[in-house]
């Protein structure tokens, strides 16, 4: 399978999320390796720059000091370019990580096998009806208890000497 086919499948709306996650993770790993190599290169350039600046301080010749300074400035530009590339790779990795996260959420949501909105609505209506019946029964029992205590009070009053 060529790269274009893999990318087309990766961004298609249908398909297996696990496969997409694996492809994205593979791409992110490649970007991370490339970024790590850039950071190693930046470290070497910074060391070389520091060595040149130190050499420029030690030499007494104005020409050599100026040459070391120019070379150090060029190295600083190269370091800046490498940092820009590393930042771009970090942003790309962040985008891939976000997509991996979203696909993982989709997989977990599908694995839960949640009920449909129709079933949820039906169950909510049935639960509300049950609660309404319970409230009505509770009110009826409350009124019967009140009526019962009133009739008991009236009986005592009628039958008492």
Backbone as JSON, one array per atom type, in Angstrom:
{
  "sequence": "XXXXXXXXXXXXXXXXXXXXXXXXXXXXXXXXXXXXXXXXXXXXXXXXXXXXXXXXXXXXXXXXXXXXXXXXXXXXXXXXXXXXXXXXXXXXXXXXXXXXXXXXXXXXXXXXXXXXXXXXXXXXXXXXXXXXXXXXXXXXXXXXXXXXXXXXXXXXXXXXX",
  "N": [[0.85, -1.17, 0.0], [0.69, 2.16, -0.95], [1.88, 5.42, 0.15], [0.03, 7.49, -0.35], [-2.38, 6.12, -0.54], [-2.61, 5.13, 2.06], [-2.85, 7.53, 3.48], [-5.22, 8.51, 2.38], [-7.04, 6.55, 3.25], [-6.72, 6.96, 5.94], [-7.91, 9.44, 6.43], [-10.47, 9.03, 5.63], [-13.99, 8.92, 6.2], [-15.12, 6.59, 7.01], [-14.45, 3.35, 8.43], [-12.11, 1.43, 10.37], [-11.42, 2.49, 13.56], [-9.31, 1.71, 15.17], [-7.32, 0.95, 13.39], [-6.83, 3.41, 12.16], [-5.9, 4.82, 14.38], [-3.51, 3.43, 14.88], [-2.06, 4.01, 12.53], [-1.84, 6.8, 12.76], [-0.4, 6.98, 15.15], [1.96, 5.78, 14.37], [2.85, 7.62, 12.47], [3.19, 9.84, 14.14], [5.26, 8.89, 15.76], [7.35, 8.77, 13.9], [7.64, 11.49, 13.34], [8.45, 12.34, 15.87], [10.94, 11.07, 16.1], [12.32, 12.41, 14.09], [12.22, 15.02, 15.1], [13.73, 14.66, 17.45], [16.24, 14.09, 16.36], [16.73, 16.58, 15.24], [16.94, 18.16, 17.56], [19.26, 17.03, 18.62], [21.08, 17.83, 16.64], [20.87, 20.6, 16.99], [21.97, 20.83, 19.54], [24.63, 20.08, 18.98], [25.34, 22.17, 17.24], [25.1, 24.37, 18.97], [27.13, 23.79, 20.79], [29.34, 23.93, 19.12], [29.16, 26.64, 18.45], [29.61, 27.84, 20.96], [32.24, 26.98, 21.39], [33.54, 28.31, 19.3], [33.12, 30.99, 20.02], [34.53, 31.05, 22.42], [37.08, 30.51, 21.46], [37.43, 32.82, 19.96], [37.63, 34.69, 21.99], [40.02, 33.97, 23.16], [41.96, 34.4, 21.25], [44.28, 36.78, 19.93], [44.36, 38.09, 17.62], [42.67, 40.34, 15.63], [41.44, 39.76, 13.22], [40.98, 36.98, 13.34], [39.28, 36.87, 15.51], [37.07, 38.3, 14.57], [36.33, 36.63, 12.44], [35.63, 34.31, 13.83], [33.46, 35.34, 15.22], [31.68, 35.95, 13.1], [31.23, 33.39, 12.1], [30.04, 32.23, 14.34], [27.69, 33.76, 14.47], [26.47, 32.9, 12.11], [26.08, 30.23, 12.77], [24.25, 30.63, 14.84], [22.03, 31.52, 13.38], [21.52, 29.18, 11.93], [20.85, 27.5, 14.05], [18.54, 28.76, 14.93], [16.88, 28.32, 12.7], [16.71, 25.53, 12.77], [15.39, 25.24, 15.22], [12.94, 26.39, 14.56], [11.98, 24.51, 12.72], [11.81, 22.3, 14.45], [9.82, 23.21, 16.2], [7.67, 23.3, 14.41], [7.39, 20.57, 13.9], [6.66, 19.74, 16.46], [4.13, 20.94, 16.65], [2.77, 19.57, 14.61], [2.86, 17.0, 15.71], [1.28, 17.44, 17.95], [-1.21, 17.91, 16.77], [-1.68, 15.4, 15.59], [-1.73, 13.86, 17.93], [-4.03, 14.87, 19.14], [-5.97, 14.03, 17.31], [-5.67, 11.26, 17.56], [-6.49, 11.0, 20.19], [-9.21, 11.79, 19.95], [-10.19, 9.76, 18.23], [-9.8, 7.58, 19.89], [-11.63, 8.16, 21.9], [-13.97, 7.88, 20.4], [-13.88, 5.13, 19.83], [-14.09, 4.08, 22.45], [-16.58, 5.05, 23.14], [-18.22, 3.72, 21.32], [-17.79, 1.12, 22.15], [-19.13, 0.99, 24.51], [-21.77, 0.52, 23.91], [-24.22, 2.05, 24.11], [-27.67, 2.91, 24.79], [-30.07, 3.87, 22.25], [-31.28, 7.19, 21.35], [-34.02, 7.13, 21.13], [-34.76, 4.94, 22.73], [-33.78, 5.83, 25.17], [-35.44, 8.07, 25.53], [-37.97, 6.85, 25.63], [-37.69, 5.27, 27.95], [-37.3, 7.31, 29.82], [-39.8, 8.59, 29.76], [-41.42, 6.5, 30.69], [-40.33, 6.21, 33.25], [-40.97, 8.7, 34.33], [-43.77, 8.54, 34.31], [-44.09, 6.44, 36.14], [-43.09, 7.68, 38.46], [-44.97, 9.71, 38.74], [-47.3, 8.22, 39.22], [-46.52, 7.08, 41.64], [-46.34, 9.4, 43.24], [-49.04, 10.18, 43.23], [-50.19, 7.96, 44.53], [-48.92, 8.2, 47.02], [-49.99, 10.65, 47.89], [-52.69, 9.9, 48.1], [-52.54, 7.93, 50.1], [-51.64, 9.55, 52.17], [-53.86, 11.26, 52.49], [-55.78, 9.41, 53.26], [-54.77, 8.54, 55.7], [-54.98, 10.88, 57.15], [-57.76, 11.27, 57.06], [-58.51, 8.96, 58.4], [-57.49, 9.37, 60.99], [-59.01, 11.58, 61.71], [-61.61, 10.5, 61.69], [-61.35, 8.66, 63.72], [-61.0, 10.35, 65.87], [-63.46, 11.62, 65.88], [-65.17, 9.46, 66.5], [-64.39, 8.78, 69.05], [-65.2, 11.02, 70.33], [-67.99, 10.89, 70.01], [-68.8, 8.51, 71.25], [-67.96, 8.84, 73.83], [-68.73, 9.42, 77.34]],
  "CA": [[0.0, 0.0, 0.0], [1.51, 3.34, -1.02], [1.65, 6.45, 1.15], [-1.19, 8.22, -0.65], [-3.51, 5.24, -0.19], [-2.69, 5.11, 3.53], [-3.37, 8.82, 3.92], [-6.63, 8.57, 1.96], [-7.78, 5.71, 4.18], [-6.62, 7.57, 7.26], [-8.84, 10.55, 6.56], [-11.83, 8.69, 5.2], [-14.97, 8.98, 7.29], [-15.51, 5.25, 7.43], [-13.32, 2.47, 8.67], [-11.77, 0.97, 11.7], [-10.7, 3.51, 14.31], [-8.06, 1.13, 15.68], [-6.34, 1.04, 12.29], [-6.48, 4.82, 12.03], [-5.08, 5.18, 15.54], [-2.18, 2.86, 14.67], [-1.39, 4.8, 11.49], [-1.5, 8.12, 13.31], [0.67, 6.79, 16.15], [3.18, 5.51, 13.59], [3.28, 8.91, 11.9], [3.65, 10.67, 15.26], [6.56, 8.36, 16.18], [8.33, 9.21, 12.91], [7.87, 12.92, 13.59], [9.21, 12.46, 17.12], [12.33, 10.72, 15.79], [12.9, 13.51, 13.31], [12.41, 16.14, 16.03], [14.84, 14.33, 18.34], [17.48, 14.3, 15.6], [16.93, 18.03, 15.13], [17.44, 18.64, 18.85], [20.67, 16.62, 18.72], [21.82, 18.74, 15.76], [20.9, 21.91, 17.64], [22.95, 20.73, 20.62], [25.98, 20.12, 18.39], [25.59, 23.53, 16.74], [25.3, 25.26, 20.12], [28.46, 23.51, 21.33], [30.3, 24.5, 18.17], [29.1, 28.09, 18.61], [30.29, 28.19, 22.21], [33.68, 26.77, 21.17], [34.04, 29.41, 18.45], [33.14, 32.22, 20.82], [35.65, 30.92, 23.36], [38.3, 30.66, 20.67], [37.54, 34.23, 19.61], [38.06, 35.42, 23.19], [41.41, 33.61, 23.47], [42.9, 34.87, 20.21], [44.58, 38.2, 19.99], [44.24, 38.64, 16.29], [41.36, 40.91, 15.37], [40.86, 39.06, 12.07], [40.47, 35.68, 13.77], [38.15, 37.14, 16.41], [35.95, 38.69, 13.71], [35.92, 35.44, 11.7], [34.93, 33.44, 14.78], [32.17, 35.98, 15.49], [30.82, 35.75, 11.94], [30.86, 31.97, 12.07], [29.11, 32.02, 15.45], [26.41, 34.35, 14.06], [25.89, 31.99, 11.12], [25.6, 29.08, 13.53], [23.04, 31.06, 15.57], [20.95, 31.49, 12.38], [21.22, 27.77, 11.67], [20.17, 27.0, 15.26], [17.2, 29.34, 14.89], [16.12, 27.6, 11.67], [16.45, 24.18, 13.29], [14.35, 25.38, 16.26], [11.67, 26.62, 13.86], [11.56, 23.21, 12.2], [11.42, 21.47, 15.6], [8.52, 23.72, 16.65], [6.67, 22.85, 13.45], [7.17, 19.14, 14.16], [5.89, 19.64, 17.71], [2.74, 21.28, 16.34], [2.21, 18.44, 13.86], [2.66, 15.9, 16.66], [0.15, 17.81, 18.78], [-2.41, 17.68, 15.96], [-1.87, 13.95, 15.51], [-2.11, 13.38, 19.26], [-5.43, 15.24, 19.34], [-6.79, 13.14, 16.5], [-5.61, 9.95, 18.21], [-7.36, 11.11, 21.38], [-10.61, 11.79, 19.5], [-10.52, 8.43, 17.73], [-9.88, 6.71, 21.06], [-12.93, 8.43, 22.52], [-15.0, 7.26, 19.55], [-13.83, 3.67, 20.07], [-14.61, 3.8, 23.78], [-18.02, 5.33, 23.1], [-18.87, 2.63, 20.59], [-17.67, -0.11, 22.92], [-20.09, 1.03, 25.62], [-23.06, 0.08, 23.39], [-25.23, 2.83, 24.79], [-28.98, 2.85, 24.14], [-30.37, 4.95, 21.31], [-32.04, 8.29, 21.94], [-35.43, 6.71, 21.21], [-34.91, 4.09, 23.91], [-33.6, 6.7, 26.33], [-36.66, 8.88, 25.68], [-39.05, 5.95, 26.07], [-37.45, 4.93, 29.35], [-37.51, 8.52, 30.62], [-41.25, 8.77, 29.85], [-41.93, 5.45, 31.58], [-39.89, 6.53, 34.61], [-41.77, 9.85, 34.78], [-45.11, 8.02, 34.59], [-44.0, 5.68, 37.39], [-42.95, 8.64, 39.55], [-46.27, 10.39, 38.88], [-48.18, 7.25, 39.9], [-46.05, 6.99, 43.03], [-46.76, 10.63, 43.93], [-50.5, 10.11, 43.43], [-50.43, 6.96, 45.58], [-48.47, 8.77, 48.29], [-50.99, 11.63, 48.3], [-53.87, 9.15, 48.5], [-52.26, 7.33, 51.41], [-51.59, 10.66, 53.12], [-55.22, 11.73, 52.76], [-56.47, 8.35, 54.0], [-54.3, 8.58, 57.08], [-55.59, 12.06, 57.77], [-59.18, 10.95, 57.22], [-58.62, 7.91, 59.41], [-57.28, 9.95, 62.32], [-60.16, 12.44, 62.0], [-62.77, 9.67, 62.02], [-61.09, 8.08, 65.05], [-61.23, 11.42, 66.83], [-64.9, 11.83, 65.94], [-65.78, 8.31, 67.16], [-64.16, 8.9, 70.49], [-66.07, 12.1, 70.84], [-69.39, 10.45, 69.97], [-69.01, 7.43, 72.17], [-67.52, 9.19, 75.2], [-69.77, 10.03, 78.18]],
  "C": [[0.9, 1.24, 0.0], [1.07, 4.39, 0.0], [0.33, 7.18, 0.9], [-2.43, 7.41, -0.29], [-3.7, 5.2, 1.32], [-3.28, 6.42, 4.06], [-4.84, 8.95, 3.57], [-7.49, 7.74, 2.91], [-7.82, 6.33, 5.57], [-7.68, 8.64, 7.46], [-10.23, 10.26, 6.02], [-12.75, 8.65, 6.4], [-15.35, 7.6, 7.81], [-14.27, 4.43, 7.73], [-13.08, 2.2, 10.13], [-10.93, 2.01, 12.41], [-9.36, 2.98, 14.83], [-6.96, 1.22, 14.62], [-5.88, 2.49, 12.11], [-5.58, 5.27, 13.18], [-3.65, 4.66, 15.36], [-1.4, 3.64, 13.62], [-0.96, 6.16, 12.01], [-0.37, 8.01, 14.33], [2.01, 6.52, 15.46], [3.74, 6.82, 13.02], [3.83, 9.83, 12.99], [5.03, 10.2, 15.73], [7.66, 8.79, 15.2], [8.66, 10.69, 13.09], [8.71, 13.13, 14.85], [10.68, 12.11, 16.9], [13.03, 11.85, 15.04], [13.17, 14.72, 14.21], [13.59, 15.88, 16.96], [16.19, 14.49, 17.64], [17.78, 15.79, 15.44], [17.49, 18.6, 16.43], [18.9, 18.23, 19.08], [21.54, 17.53, 17.86], [21.94, 20.12, 16.39], [21.93, 21.91, 18.77], [24.38, 20.79, 20.09], [26.31, 21.52, 17.88], [25.84, 24.5, 17.88], [26.68, 25.04, 20.75], [29.52, 24.12, 20.43], [30.34, 26.02, 18.29], [29.84, 28.53, 19.87], [31.8, 28.03, 22.07], [34.26, 27.9, 20.34], [34.11, 30.73, 19.22], [34.29, 32.2, 21.82], [36.98, 31.11, 22.64], [38.52, 32.12, 20.3], [38.01, 35.07, 20.78], [39.54, 35.17, 23.47], [42.39, 34.19, 22.47], [43.09, 36.36, 20.33], [44.4, 38.87, 18.64], [42.81, 39.12, 16.05], [40.68, 40.19, 14.21], [40.25, 37.72, 12.49], [39.26, 35.86, 14.68], [36.91, 37.49, 15.58], [35.42, 37.49, 12.94], [35.15, 34.49, 12.6], [33.55, 34.01, 15.1], [31.19, 35.8, 14.34], [30.33, 34.3, 11.86], [29.84, 31.67, 13.16], [27.74, 32.6, 15.1], [25.71, 33.46, 13.04], [25.34, 30.75, 11.81], [24.31, 29.41, 14.28], [21.84, 31.08, 14.62], [20.53, 30.06, 12.07], [20.45, 27.17, 12.85], [18.72, 27.5, 15.27], [16.32, 28.62, 13.86], [15.76, 26.19, 12.15], [15.36, 24.22, 14.36], [12.98, 25.61, 15.63], [11.12, 25.3, 13.31], [11.08, 22.3, 13.33], [10.06, 21.92, 16.14], [7.4, 23.28, 15.72], [6.35, 21.37, 13.68], [6.37, 18.93, 15.44], [4.41, 19.94, 17.47], [2.07, 20.14, 15.57], [1.93, 17.26, 14.8], [1.47, 16.18, 17.57], [-1.17, 17.56, 18.04], [-2.7, 16.18, 15.86], [-2.32, 13.37, 16.84], [-3.57, 13.7, 19.56], [-6.35, 14.33, 18.54], [-6.8, 11.73, 17.08], [-6.54, 9.94, 19.42], [-8.84, 11.03, 20.97], [-11.05, 10.42, 18.99], [-10.64, 7.42, 18.88], [-11.2, 6.91, 21.79], [-14.06, 7.8, 21.72], [-15.05, 5.76, 19.8], [-14.44, 3.33, 21.42], [-16.11, 4.03, 23.84], [-18.78, 4.23, 22.4], [-18.84, 1.34, 21.38], [-18.69, -0.17, 24.05], [-21.46, 0.53, 25.2], [-24.21, 0.75, 24.14], [-26.56, 2.74, 24.06], [-29.18, 4.06, 23.22], [-31.16, 6.05, 22.01], [-33.51, 7.94, 22.06], [-35.66, 5.87, 22.46], [-34.74, 4.92, 25.18], [-34.85, 7.54, 26.59], [-37.81, 8.03, 26.19], [-38.89, 5.6, 27.55], [-37.67, 6.13, 30.27], [-39.0, 8.78, 30.82], [-41.84, 7.75, 30.81], [-41.55, 5.74, 33.04], [-40.7, 7.7, 35.17], [-43.19, 9.41, 35.12], [-45.12, 7.25, 35.91], [-43.88, 6.63, 38.59], [-44.26, 9.39, 39.8], [-47.27, 9.48, 39.59], [-47.8, 7.13, 41.37], [-46.46, 8.22, 43.83], [-48.26, 10.6, 44.22], [-50.85, 9.11, 44.53], [-50.03, 7.49, 46.95], [-49.46, 9.81, 48.8], [-52.26, 10.95, 48.79], [-53.68, 8.55, 49.89], [-52.23, 8.42, 52.48], [-52.98, 11.16, 53.47], [-56.02, 10.68, 53.52], [-56.04, 8.34, 55.45], [-54.9, 9.76, 57.82], [-57.06, 11.8, 58.03], [-59.4, 9.93, 58.32], [-58.45, 8.5, 60.8], [-58.42, 10.89, 62.68], [-61.37, 11.62, 62.38], [-62.57, 9.0, 63.38], [-61.36, 9.11, 66.13], [-62.72, 11.65, 66.99], [-65.58, 10.68, 66.65], [-65.58, 8.4, 68.67], [-65.07, 9.97, 71.08], [-67.52, 11.68, 70.9], [-69.65, 9.42, 71.07], [-68.62, 7.77, 73.61], [-68.64, 9.82, 76.01], [-69.5, 11.43, 78.58]]
}
